[in-house]
Amino acid sequence: MATSTNFFGSFLISHLGVDAKYVCLALEKQKSEQQKIGELAQASYALDSMDLITVLNKQSQTHRPFGEIAMELGLLNQQQIEELLTRQSESRKKIGDILVEMGVFSESEKETHLKSYINWLEGLAALGKATFSQPTLH
């Protein structure tokens, strides 16, 4: 799940009593260590430094995504952007692993917390289906 990291962090705080400051520190570390899409593009698709600077300058002015600008300038295509985003996502360190590195909990506790989180999500999904199912017309 692409967005489950923040949800997992919220779950750790609200359901398991993990101190919010540790989750915030882990999220900051995750963000700071994440590979930038421009760096990946430069390494993977031979964007030169000038291309990278051009995209980054335009990005700072427009606040649009790197990939959108690179495609607009003809530097990358949609498939390349999708590959870069997948690679970026796959290389992102998981928040649970960061919390283990920080000593907040052990590897086995992380696994237990992940199982609790999955059970909680499954319960929400089941509740959502029961609560919001379409009425049948007779």
Short mmCIF file of C-alpha atoms in Angstrom, two decimals:
data_model
loop_
_atom_site.label_atom_id
_atom_site.label_comp_id
_atom_site.label_asym_id
_atom_site.label_seq_id
_atom_site.Cartn_x
_atom_site.Cartn_y
_atom_site.Cartn_z
CA MET A 1 0.00 0.00 0.00
CA ALA A 2 1.46 3.28 -1.03
CA THR A 3 -0.17 5.39 1.65
CA SER A 4 -0.18 2.85 4.45
CA THR A 5 3.01 4.19 6.07
CA ASN A 6 1.34 7.27 7.52
CA PHE A 7 -1.70 5.23 8.48
CA PHE A 8 0.52 2.69 10.20
CA GLY A 9 2.21 5.50 12.12
CA SER A 10 -1.16 6.87 13.20
CA PHE A 11 -2.24 3.38 14.22
CA LEU A 12 0.90 2.94 16.32
CA ILE A 13 0.14 6.18 18.15
CA SER A 14 -3.61 5.86 18.60
CA HIS A 15 -4.00 2.12 19.17
CA LEU A 16 -0.69 0.92 20.56
CA GLY A 17 0.46 3.94 22.53
CA VAL A 18 3.73 4.54 20.67
CA ASP A 19 5.00 8.03 21.47
CA ALA A 20 4.11 10.41 18.64
CA LYS A 21 7.55 12.04 18.77
CA TYR A 22 9.16 8.75 17.68
CA VAL A 23 6.73 8.30 14.81
CA CYS A 24 7.36 11.90 13.70
CA LEU A 25 11.13 11.39 13.87
CA ALA A 26 10.80 8.18 11.86
CA LEU A 27 8.68 9.93 9.21
CA GLU A 28 11.23 12.75 8.99
CA LYS A 29 14.03 10.23 8.60
CA GLN A 30 12.05 8.34 5.95
CA LYS A 31 11.48 11.54 3.98
CA SER A 32 15.08 12.76 4.28
CA GLU A 33 16.50 9.43 3.12
CA GLN A 34 14.08 8.97 0.22
CA GLN A 35 15.73 9.02 -3.18
CA LYS A 36 14.64 12.02 -5.21
CA ILE A 37 12.94 11.30 -8.51
CA GLY A 38 15.35 13.65 -10.30
CA GLU A 39 18.36 11.75 -8.98
CA LEU A 40 16.83 8.47 -10.11
CA ALA A 41 16.02 9.95 -13.52
CA GLN A 42 19.54 11.27 -13.92
CA ALA A 43 21.05 7.88 -13.08
CA SER A 44 18.54 5.79 -15.03
CA TYR A 45 17.79 7.81 -18.15
CA ALA A 46 20.96 9.82 -18.60
CA LEU A 47 19.40 13.20 -17.91
CA ASP A 48 22.31 15.58 -17.83
CA SER A 49 22.82 18.15 -15.10
CA MET A 50 21.37 20.95 -17.23
CA ASP A 51 18.17 18.96 -17.87
CA LEU A 52 17.86 18.30 -14.16
CA ILE A 53 18.43 21.96 -13.27
CA THR A 54 15.88 23.05 -15.89
CA VAL A 55 13.21 20.77 -14.43
CA LEU A 56 14.03 21.71 -10.84
CA ASN A 57 13.92 25.45 -11.63
CA LYS A 58 10.54 25.10 -13.30
CA GLN A 59 9.35 22.94 -10.42
CA SER A 60 10.34 25.59 -7.87
CA GLN A 61 8.32 28.18 -9.81
CA THR A 62 5.22 26.10 -10.49
CA HIS A 63 5.21 23.58 -7.59
CA ARG A 64 4.26 20.84 -10.05
CA PRO A 65 5.58 17.27 -9.88
CA PHE A 66 9.02 16.58 -11.34
CA GLY A 67 7.67 13.93 -13.69
CA GLU A 68 4.96 16.15 -15.09
CA ILE A 69 7.48 18.85 -15.95
CA ALA A 70 10.02 16.39 -17.38
CA MET A 71 7.32 14.95 -19.65
CA GLU A 72 6.18 18.41 -20.71
CA LEU A 73 9.78 19.23 -21.69
CA GLY A 74 10.10 15.94 -23.58
CA LEU A 75 12.84 14.63 -21.30
CA LEU A 76 10.93 11.58 -20.02
CA ASN A 77 7.82 9.69 -21.10
CA GLN A 78 4.92 8.37 -19.00
CA GLN A 79 6.33 4.84 -18.78
CA GLN A 80 9.69 6.14 -17.57
CA ILE A 81 7.99 8.28 -14.91
CA GLU A 82 5.97 5.29 -13.70
CA GLU A 83 9.14 3.17 -13.52
CA LEU A 84 10.91 5.90 -11.54
CA LEU A 85 8.00 6.28 -9.11
CA THR A 86 7.88 2.52 -8.60
CA ARG A 87 11.62 2.39 -8.00
CA GLN A 88 11.37 5.32 -5.58
CA SER A 89 8.55 3.65 -3.67
CA GLU A 90 10.31 0.28 -3.52
CA SER A 91 13.49 1.86 -2.18
CA ARG A 92 11.69 3.80 0.56
CA LYS A 93 12.53 2.45 3.98
CA LYS A 94 9.43 1.35 5.89
CA ILE A 95 8.48 3.26 9.02
CA GLY A 96 8.39 0.07 11.10
CA ASP A 97 11.98 -0.71 10.10
CA ILE A 98 13.07 2.81 11.00
CA LEU A 99 11.41 2.53 14.41
CA VAL A 100 13.26 -0.76 15.00
CA GLU A 101 16.56 0.95 14.03
CA MET A 102 15.72 3.73 16.49
CA GLY A 103 15.21 1.15 19.24
CA VAL A 104 11.55 2.06 19.76
CA PHE A 105 10.61 -1.61 19.51
CA SER A 106 12.15 -4.91 18.48
CA GLU A 107 11.80 -6.72 15.15
CA SER A 108 9.37 -9.22 16.70
CA GLU A 109 7.32 -6.38 18.22
CA LYS A 110 7.22 -4.74 14.79
CA GLU A 111 5.83 -7.94 13.29
CA THR A 112 3.21 -8.14 16.04
CA HIS A 113 2.26 -4.49 15.48
CA LEU A 114 1.97 -5.05 11.71
CA LYS A 115 -0.32 -8.04 12.28
CA SER A 116 -2.47 -5.93 14.62
CA TYR A 117 -2.59 -3.18 12.00
CA ILE A 118 -3.62 -5.59 9.25
CA ASN A 119 -6.33 -7.08 11.47
CA TRP A 120 -7.56 -3.56 12.25
CA LEU A 121 -7.67 -2.67 8.52
CA GLU A 122 -9.53 -5.88 7.73
CA GLY A 123 -12.02 -5.07 10.48
CA LEU A 124 -12.57 -1.60 9.03
CA ALA A 125 -13.06 -3.07 5.58
CA ALA A 126 -15.60 -5.57 6.89
CA LEU A 127 -17.40 -2.82 8.80
CA GLY A 128 -17.40 -0.60 5.74
CA LYS A 129 -18.97 -3.32 3.62
CA ALA A 130 -21.62 -4.02 6.24
CA THR A 131 -22.36 -0.35 6.92
CA PHE A 132 -22.27 1.05 3.41
CA SER A 133 -23.65 -1.79 1.30
CA GLN A 134 -26.15 -0.88 -1.37
CA PRO A 135 -29.76 -1.48 -0.35
CA THR A 136 -31.65 -4.05 -2.36
CA LEU A 137 -34.85 -2.98 -4.06
CA HIS A 138 -37.81 -5.35 -3.98
#
